[in-house]
Amino acid sequence: MKRKINCETARNFSVVKTLEKLGHFPKKTTEKEAWFLSPFRSETQASFKVSKTKNRWYDHGEGIGGNVIDLVSKILKCSINETLDFLNDGITDFSFQQQPIFNENKNQIDIVKVQDISHPALIQYASFRGISLRVLKTYCKEIRYKYKETPYFSIGLKNSKDGWELRNKLFKNSSSPKSCTYLKKNRNQLIILEGMFDLLSLATMNEDLMNTSDILILNSISFIKGIEKYISEYPLALLYLDNDIAGKKATQYLINTYNHVIDQSSTYKNYKDLNDLLCHENRERN
């Protein structure tokens, strides 16, 4: 059973890592600070500073700042207790004292090559998560990239600004710029998913639905307000967000705001997300 945290403990959680969990990555980093595009508005110049030594943030565009609790509460528009639940959900790898350096500098990822997926390790990883090679190749590419001159490879999902969501067995990364992924096929309904493996899982479980829908993948729950311009273009939108604090709050916001948005999370109500359900079904069959 996961231990509960209080505000004093939560304040020690890394602001940089929290922003990463919410889908925001630094545009510039030094030993003592990191600069981000503000998570509170659209901008092209990074005005949001995080002090790594103080573990505090300051938004120069709005003239406000604070600790990690203030940050999550403002981004997700949630209570202190909900914020603590959100932070507690990642307690095993979220500590201020245990930041993996690799994941803090997403802006230094250099895409070297984009190709059809063929590496056995990536195919095996997708298969482990219940995804066939056919479905994988339909939506994703194999991405070769460098980080600090070291080569890596991952499954990649391209976003609408030509950045990439990158996944392999060991790392979860993104290349800049970060954005949602919009797969437009001029259908009459829109499917809204949270991440890459939600997309691949739904394509595995309900191919007919995917073929008769336009598809929007958030790639970060923090982009929920930014996708509203797409929702209004459709008579029907089907919502498949995660069954966690942030996902449930985003779901509630959208179904309260739009009469034609239908929450589909009841189809995986006992699981974290679509891939969790898919993996469970595969284990039951085997």
mmCIF file of C-alpha atoms in Angstrom:
data_model
loop_
_atom_site.group_PDB
_atom_site.id
_atom_site.type_symbol
_atom_site.label_atom_id
_atom_site.label_comp_id
_atom_site.label_asym_id
_atom_site.label_seq_id
_atom_site.Cartn_x
_atom_site.Cartn_y
_atom_site.Cartn_z
ATOM 1 C CA MET A 1 0.000 0.000 0.000
ATOM 2 C CA LYS A 2 1.431 3.366 -1.036
ATOM 3 C CA ARG A 3 2.272 5.687 1.852
ATOM 4 C CA LYS A 4 0.513 9.034 2.060
ATOM 5 C CA ILE A 5 2.502 12.240 1.828
ATOM 6 C CA ASN A 6 1.984 15.603 3.491
ATOM 7 C CA CYS A 7 2.743 19.107 2.232
ATOM 8 C CA GLU A 8 6.165 19.194 3.876
ATOM 9 C CA THR A 9 7.232 16.021 2.061
ATOM 10 C CA ALA A 10 5.624 17.056 -1.236
ATOM 11 C CA ARG A 11 7.548 20.356 -1.333
ATOM 12 C CA ASN A 12 10.743 18.341 -1.788
ATOM 13 C CA PHE A 13 9.481 16.799 -5.024
ATOM 14 C CA SER A 14 11.337 18.108 -8.069
ATOM 15 C CA VAL A 15 9.608 20.950 -9.919
ATOM 16 C CA VAL A 16 11.460 19.942 -13.101
ATOM 17 C CA LYS A 17 10.317 16.333 -12.815
ATOM 18 C CA THR A 18 6.765 17.421 -12.030
ATOM 19 C CA LEU A 19 6.674 19.545 -15.172
ATOM 20 C CA GLU A 20 8.013 16.554 -17.098
ATOM 21 C CA LYS A 21 5.222 14.358 -15.738
ATOM 22 C CA LEU A 22 2.761 16.985 -16.960
ATOM 23 C CA GLY A 23 4.372 17.024 -20.412
ATOM 24 C CA HIS A 24 6.523 20.173 -20.237
ATOM 25 C CA PHE A 25 10.249 20.012 -20.961
ATOM 26 C CA PRO A 26 12.996 22.640 -20.633
ATOM 27 C CA LYS A 27 14.047 24.758 -23.595
ATOM 28 C CA LYS A 28 17.322 25.623 -21.855
ATOM 29 C CA THR A 29 19.105 24.157 -18.846
ATOM 30 C CA THR A 30 22.150 25.042 -16.784
ATOM 31 C CA GLU A 31 23.543 23.529 -13.616
ATOM 32 C CA LYS A 32 21.387 25.800 -11.448
ATOM 33 C CA GLU A 33 18.243 26.515 -13.450
ATOM 34 C CA ALA A 34 15.922 25.401 -16.250
ATOM 35 C CA TRP A 35 13.794 27.537 -18.563
ATOM 36 C CA PHE A 36 10.431 26.379 -19.929
ATOM 37 C CA LEU A 37 7.672 27.700 -22.126
ATOM 38 C CA SER A 38 4.984 28.693 -19.650
ATOM 39 C CA PRO A 39 2.487 25.884 -18.912
ATOM 40 C CA PHE A 40 -0.156 28.573 -18.313
ATOM 41 C CA ARG A 41 -0.317 30.118 -21.801
ATOM 42 C CA SER A 42 0.988 29.901 -25.372
ATOM 43 C CA GLU A 43 4.367 31.536 -25.960
ATOM 44 C CA THR A 44 7.432 31.176 -28.195
ATOM 45 C CA GLN A 45 10.108 32.462 -25.792
ATOM 46 C CA ALA A 46 10.714 30.588 -22.557
ATOM 47 C CA SER A 47 9.767 32.857 -19.643
ATOM 48 C CA PHE A 48 9.167 30.228 -16.979
ATOM 49 C CA LYS A 49 12.221 29.669 -14.767
ATOM 50 C CA VAL A 50 12.886 26.835 -12.327
ATOM 51 C CA SER A 51 15.658 27.156 -9.770
ATOM 52 C CA LYS A 52 17.167 23.701 -9.343
ATOM 53 C CA THR A 53 18.981 24.712 -6.171
ATOM 54 C CA LYS A 54 15.893 26.156 -4.474
ATOM 55 C CA ASN A 55 13.388 23.846 -6.205
ATOM 56 C CA ARG A 56 11.135 26.842 -6.885
ATOM 57 C CA TRP A 57 9.534 28.204 -10.055
ATOM 58 C CA TYR A 58 8.818 31.717 -11.301
ATOM 59 C CA ASP A 59 6.726 32.742 -14.304
ATOM 60 C CA HIS A 60 8.115 36.055 -15.541
ATOM 61 C CA GLY A 61 5.159 36.516 -17.883
ATOM 62 C CA GLU A 62 2.627 36.544 -15.028
ATOM 63 C CA GLY A 63 4.901 37.647 -12.196
ATOM 64 C CA ILE A 64 4.018 34.681 -10.001
ATOM 65 C CA GLY A 65 5.924 31.740 -8.570
ATOM 66 C CA GLY A 66 6.014 29.171 -5.817
ATOM 67 C CA ASN A 67 6.743 25.572 -4.915
ATOM 68 C CA VAL A 68 5.717 22.324 -6.561
ATOM 69 C CA ILE A 69 2.358 22.223 -4.740
ATOM 70 C CA ASP A 70 1.469 25.698 -6.012
ATOM 71 C CA LEU A 71 2.484 24.636 -9.514
ATOM 72 C CA VAL A 72 0.365 21.477 -9.734
ATOM 73 C CA SER A 73 -2.635 23.179 -8.113
ATOM 74 C CA LYS A 74 -2.512 25.966 -10.693
ATOM 75 C CA ILE A 75 -1.908 23.785 -13.765
ATOM 76 C CA LEU A 76 -4.553 21.180 -12.900
ATOM 77 C CA LYS A 77 -6.842 23.670 -11.101
ATOM 78 C CA CYS A 78 -7.235 21.261 -8.212
ATOM 79 C CA SER A 79 -7.297 21.296 -4.414
ATOM 80 C CA ILE A 80 -4.298 20.720 -2.134
ATOM 81 C CA ASN A 81 -5.477 17.183 -1.342
ATOM 82 C CA GLU A 82 -5.856 16.400 -5.065
ATOM 83 C CA THR A 83 -2.400 17.838 -5.677
ATOM 84 C CA LEU A 84 -0.907 15.597 -2.996
ATOM 85 C CA ASP A 85 -2.648 12.588 -4.545
ATOM 86 C CA PHE A 86 -1.219 13.509 -7.952
ATOM 87 C CA LEU A 87 2.321 13.846 -6.568
ATOM 88 C CA ASN A 88 1.959 10.706 -4.472
ATOM 89 C CA ASP A 89 1.059 8.746 -7.588
ATOM 90 C CA GLY A 90 4.669 9.039 -8.765
ATOM 91 C CA ILE A 91 6.453 8.797 -5.433
ATOM 92 C CA THR A 92 8.718 5.902 -6.433
ATOM 93 C CA ASP A 93 10.569 7.930 -9.061
ATOM 94 C CA PHE A 94 9.594 11.528 -8.432
ATOM 95 C CA SER A 95 11.873 12.655 -5.628
ATOM 96 C CA PHE A 96 13.823 15.912 -5.815
ATOM 97 C CA GLN A 97 16.900 14.043 -4.665
ATOM 98 C CA GLN A 98 16.642 11.312 -7.312
ATOM 99 C CA GLN A 99 16.255 13.102 -10.638
ATOM 100 C CA PRO A 100 17.490 11.034 -13.591
ATOM 101 C CA ILE A 101 19.648 13.505 -15.501
ATOM 102 C CA PHE A 102 18.785 11.874 -18.843
ATOM 103 C CA ASN A 103 15.155 12.870 -18.554
ATOM 104 C CA GLU A 104 15.695 16.483 -17.561
ATOM 105 C CA ASN A 105 17.118 17.787 -20.833
ATOM 106 C CA LYS A 106 14.631 16.884 -23.527
ATOM 107 C CA ASN A 107 15.658 19.909 -25.603
ATOM 108 C CA GLN A 108 19.019 18.241 -26.269
ATOM 109 C CA ILE A 109 17.503 15.309 -28.177
ATOM 110 C CA ASP A 110 18.661 15.341 -31.798
ATOM 111 C CA ILE A 111 16.623 13.274 -34.260
ATOM 112 C CA VAL A 112 19.027 11.455 -36.591
ATOM 113 C CA LYS A 113 16.830 9.090 -38.609
ATOM 114 C CA VAL A 114 13.147 8.190 -39.046
ATOM 115 C CA GLN A 115 12.373 4.745 -40.477
ATOM 116 C CA ASP A 116 9.859 1.908 -40.447
ATOM 117 C CA ILE A 117 9.981 -0.097 -37.233
ATOM 118 C CA SER A 118 12.274 -3.088 -37.533
ATOM 119 C CA HIS A 119 14.440 -3.305 -34.413
ATOM 120 C CA PRO A 120 13.660 -6.552 -32.524
ATOM 121 C CA ALA A 121 13.847 -4.831 -29.119
ATOM 122 C CA LEU A 122 11.128 -2.332 -30.079
ATOM 123 C CA ILE A 123 8.924 -5.020 -31.615
ATOM 124 C CA GLN A 124 9.337 -7.150 -28.493
ATOM 125 C CA TYR A 125 8.537 -4.196 -26.206
ATOM 126 C CA ALA A 126 5.351 -3.405 -28.131
ATOM 127 C CA SER A 127 4.361 -7.077 -28.136
ATOM 128 C CA PHE A 128 4.858 -7.218 -24.370
ATOM 129 C CA ARG A 129 2.310 -4.410 -24.117
ATOM 130 C CA GLY A 130 -0.129 -6.225 -26.393
ATOM 131 C CA ILE A 131 0.589 -4.354 -29.632
ATOM 132 C CA SER A 132 1.147 -6.177 -32.932
ATOM 133 C CA LEU A 133 3.748 -5.105 -35.457
ATOM 134 C CA ARG A 134 1.005 -4.292 -37.968
ATOM 135 C CA VAL A 135 -0.698 -1.830 -35.613
ATOM 136 C CA LEU A 136 2.665 -0.422 -34.511
ATOM 137 C CA LYS A 137 3.730 0.283 -38.103
ATOM 138 C CA THR A 138 0.373 1.887 -38.898
ATOM 139 C CA TYR A 139 0.837 4.723 -36.413
ATOM 140 C CA CYS A 140 4.492 4.853 -35.374
ATOM 141 C CA LYS A 141 8.057 4.974 -36.668
ATOM 142 C CA GLU A 142 11.428 3.836 -35.427
ATOM 143 C CA ILE A 143 13.378 6.902 -34.343
ATOM 144 C CA ARG A 144 17.158 7.010 -34.095
ATOM 145 C CA TYR A 145 18.313 9.975 -32.035
ATOM 146 C CA LYS A 146 21.228 11.311 -30.055
ATOM 147 C CA TYR A 147 21.358 12.669 -26.561
ATOM 148 C CA LYS A 148 24.676 14.270 -25.610
ATOM 149 C CA GLU A 149 26.251 12.502 -28.610
ATOM 150 C CA THR A 150 25.090 9.075 -27.390
ATOM 151 C CA PRO A 151 22.857 7.193 -29.865
ATOM 152 C CA TYR A 152 19.458 5.789 -28.844
ATOM 153 C CA PHE A 153 16.435 4.308 -30.593
ATOM 154 C CA SER A 154 12.736 4.378 -29.717
ATOM 155 C CA ILE A 155 9.214 3.926 -30.981
ATOM 156 C CA GLY A 156 8.090 7.363 -32.152
ATOM 157 C CA LEU A 157 4.691 9.027 -32.558
ATOM 158 C CA LYS A 158 4.849 12.276 -34.495
ATOM 159 C CA ASN A 159 2.954 15.263 -33.112
ATOM 160 C CA SER A 160 1.291 18.129 -34.958
ATOM 161 C CA LYS A 161 4.357 20.378 -34.653
ATOM 162 C CA ASP A 162 6.796 17.746 -36.008
ATOM 163 C CA GLY A 163 8.123 16.787 -32.593
ATOM 164 C CA TRP A 164 8.170 13.148 -31.477
ATOM 165 C CA GLU A 165 6.873 11.184 -28.512
ATOM 166 C CA LEU A 166 9.567 8.572 -27.850
ATOM 167 C CA ARG A 167 9.108 5.274 -26.015
ATOM 168 C CA ASN A 168 11.216 2.189 -25.437
ATOM 169 C CA LYS A 169 11.514 -0.305 -22.609
ATOM 170 C CA LEU A 170 13.832 1.935 -20.576
ATOM 171 C CA PHE A 171 12.906 5.548 -21.322
ATOM 172 C CA LYS A 172 9.955 7.825 -21.937
ATOM 173 C CA ASN A 173 11.107 10.926 -23.807
ATOM 174 C CA SER A 174 9.966 13.663 -26.170
ATOM 175 C CA SER A 175 11.698 15.822 -28.734
ATOM 176 C CA SER A 176 10.820 19.486 -29.090
ATOM 177 C CA PRO A 177 8.418 20.977 -29.861
ATOM 178 C CA LYS A 178 5.884 19.226 -27.629
ATOM 179 C CA SER A 179 2.298 19.129 -28.925
ATOM 180 C CA CYS A 180 -0.740 16.920 -29.435
ATOM 181 C CA THR A 181 -1.081 14.526 -32.382
ATOM 182 C CA TYR A 182 -4.079 15.082 -34.677
ATOM 183 C CA LEU A 183 -4.930 12.354 -37.202
ATOM 184 C CA LYS A 184 -7.570 13.918 -39.442
ATOM 185 C CA LYS A 185 -9.482 11.702 -41.882
ATOM 186 C CA ASN A 186 -12.577 13.917 -42.317
ATOM 187 C CA ARG A 187 -14.801 11.658 -40.227
ATOM 188 C CA ASN A 188 -17.855 12.807 -38.277
ATOM 189 C CA GLN A 189 -16.605 11.833 -34.829
ATOM 190 C CA LEU A 190 -13.465 12.485 -32.836
ATOM 191 C CA ILE A 191 -11.644 10.086 -30.509
ATOM 192 C CA ILE A 192 -9.572 11.763 -27.785
ATOM 193 C CA LEU A 193 -6.788 9.711 -26.206
ATOM 194 C CA GLU A 194 -4.127 10.569 -23.658
ATOM 195 C CA GLY A 195 -0.957 8.915 -24.963
ATOM 196 C CA MET A 196 0.794 6.780 -27.570
ATOM 197 C CA PHE A 197 -0.047 3.417 -26.045
ATOM 198 C CA ASP A 198 -3.695 4.415 -25.561
ATOM 199 C CA LEU A 199 -3.778 4.985 -29.326
ATOM 200 C CA LEU A 200 -2.116 1.670 -30.105
ATOM 201 C CA SER A 201 -4.294 -0.189 -27.612
ATOM 202 C CA LEU A 202 -7.587 1.154 -28.964
ATOM 203 C CA ALA A 203 -6.421 0.380 -32.504
ATOM 204 C CA THR A 204 -5.774 -3.191 -31.355
ATOM 205 C CA MET A 205 -9.089 -3.586 -29.540
ATOM 206 C CA ASN A 206 -11.434 -1.733 -31.917
ATOM 207 C CA GLU A 207 -10.023 -1.234 -35.397
ATOM 208 C CA ASP A 208 -13.440 -0.419 -36.905
ATOM 209 C CA LEU A 209 -13.904 2.486 -34.488
ATOM 210 C CA MET A 210 -10.481 3.873 -35.359
ATOM 211 C CA ASN A 211 -11.198 3.633 -39.085
ATOM 212 C CA THR A 212 -14.441 5.618 -38.761
ATOM 213 C CA SER A 213 -13.070 8.388 -36.522
ATOM 214 C CA ASP A 214 -10.632 11.247 -36.510
ATOM 215 C CA ILE A 215 -8.120 10.814 -33.698
ATOM 216 C CA LEU A 216 -6.536 13.255 -31.265
ATOM 217 C CA ILE A 217 -3.767 12.169 -28.885
ATOM 218 C CA LEU A 218 -2.996 14.694 -26.145
ATOM 219 C CA ASN A 219 0.578 13.500 -25.445
ATOM 220 C CA SER A 220 0.180 15.421 -22.177
ATOM 221 C CA ILE A 221 -2.886 15.975 -20.027
ATOM 222 C CA SER A 222 -1.822 19.615 -19.689
ATOM 223 C CA PHE A 223 -2.861 20.209 -23.331
ATOM 224 C CA ILE A 224 -6.521 19.629 -22.482
ATOM 225 C CA LYS A 225 -7.521 23.295 -22.933
ATOM 226 C CA GLY A 226 -5.581 23.556 -26.179
ATOM 227 C CA ILE A 227 -7.629 20.855 -27.933
ATOM 228 C CA GLU A 228 -11.011 22.520 -27.435
ATOM 229 C CA LYS A 229 -10.791 24.112 -30.894
ATOM 230 C CA TYR A 230 -10.915 20.609 -32.396
ATOM 231 C CA ILE A 231 -13.815 19.367 -30.268
ATOM 232 C CA SER A 232 -16.220 22.032 -31.514
ATOM 233 C CA GLU A 233 -15.726 20.839 -35.122
ATOM 234 C CA TYR A 234 -17.403 17.463 -34.482
ATOM 235 C CA PRO A 235 -20.970 16.414 -33.636
ATOM 236 C CA LEU A 236 -19.562 13.651 -31.385
ATOM 237 C CA ALA A 237 -16.341 13.216 -29.395
ATOM 238 C CA LEU A 238 -15.409 10.034 -27.518
ATOM 239 C CA LEU A 239 -13.092 10.498 -24.552
ATOM 240 C CA TYR A 240 -10.588 7.849 -23.384
ATOM 241 C CA LEU A 241 -8.448 9.477 -20.670
ATOM 242 C CA ASP A 242 -6.570 7.758 -17.843
ATOM 243 C CA ASN A 243 -8.310 6.723 -14.633
ATOM 244 C CA ASP A 244 -6.059 8.851 -12.441
ATOM 245 C CA ILE A 245 -6.595 12.205 -10.712
ATOM 246 C CA ALA A 246 -5.500 14.332 -13.675
ATOM 247 C CA GLY A 247 -7.353 12.231 -16.248
ATOM 248 C CA LYS A 248 -10.598 12.203 -14.276
ATOM 249 C CA LYS A 249 -10.439 15.951 -13.696
ATOM 250 C CA ALA A 250 -9.849 16.628 -17.406
ATOM 251 C CA THR A 251 -12.682 14.268 -18.319
ATOM 252 C CA GLN A 252 -15.059 16.011 -15.952
ATOM 253 C CA TYR A 253 -14.112 19.398 -17.370
ATOM 254 C CA LEU A 254 -14.801 18.369 -20.963
ATOM 255 C CA ILE A 255 -18.093 16.563 -20.352
ATOM 256 C CA ASN A 256 -19.310 19.521 -18.288
ATOM 257 C CA THR A 257 -18.314 21.966 -21.013
ATOM 258 C CA TYR A 258 -19.520 20.090 -24.100
ATOM 259 C CA ASN A 259 -22.772 18.162 -24.421
ATOM 260 C CA HIS A 260 -21.440 16.060 -27.302
ATOM 261 C CA VAL A 261 -18.359 14.753 -25.446
ATOM 262 C CA ILE A 262 -18.940 11.202 -24.156
ATOM 263 C CA ASP A 263 -16.751 9.669 -21.447
ATOM 264 C CA GLN A 264 -15.696 6.139 -22.404
ATOM 265 C CA SER A 265 -13.543 5.365 -19.345
ATOM 266 C CA SER A 266 -16.198 2.999 -17.982
ATOM 267 C CA THR A 267 -14.972 0.446 -20.543
ATOM 268 C CA TYR A 268 -11.731 0.180 -18.539
ATOM 269 C CA LYS A 269 -13.031 1.345 -15.146
ATOM 270 C CA ASN A 270 -10.996 -1.141 -13.112
ATOM 271 C CA TYR A 271 -7.756 -0.311 -14.911
ATOM 272 C CA LYS A 272 -5.437 2.664 -15.157
ATOM 273 C CA ASP A 273 -5.875 3.065 -18.904
ATOM 274 C CA LEU A 274 -6.621 1.228 -22.146
ATOM 275 C CA ASN A 275 -3.231 -0.458 -22.297
ATOM 276 C CA ASP A 276 -3.560 -1.697 -18.735
ATOM 277 C CA LEU A 277 -6.839 -3.352 -19.752
ATOM 278 C CA LEU A 278 -5.328 -4.789 -22.942
ATOM 279 C CA CYS A 279 -2.362 -6.274 -21.070
ATOM 280 C CA HIS A 280 -4.707 -7.826 -18.500
ATOM 281 C CA GLU A 281 -6.869 -9.403 -21.225
ATOM 282 C CA ASN A 282 -3.786 -10.825 -22.917
ATOM 283 C CA ARG A 283 -2.563 -12.351 -19.654
ATOM 284 C CA GLU A 284 -5.997 -13.910 -19.090
ATOM 285 C CA ARG A 285 -5.947 -15.488 -22.560
ATOM 286 C CA ASN A 286 -2.461 -16.862 -22.060
#
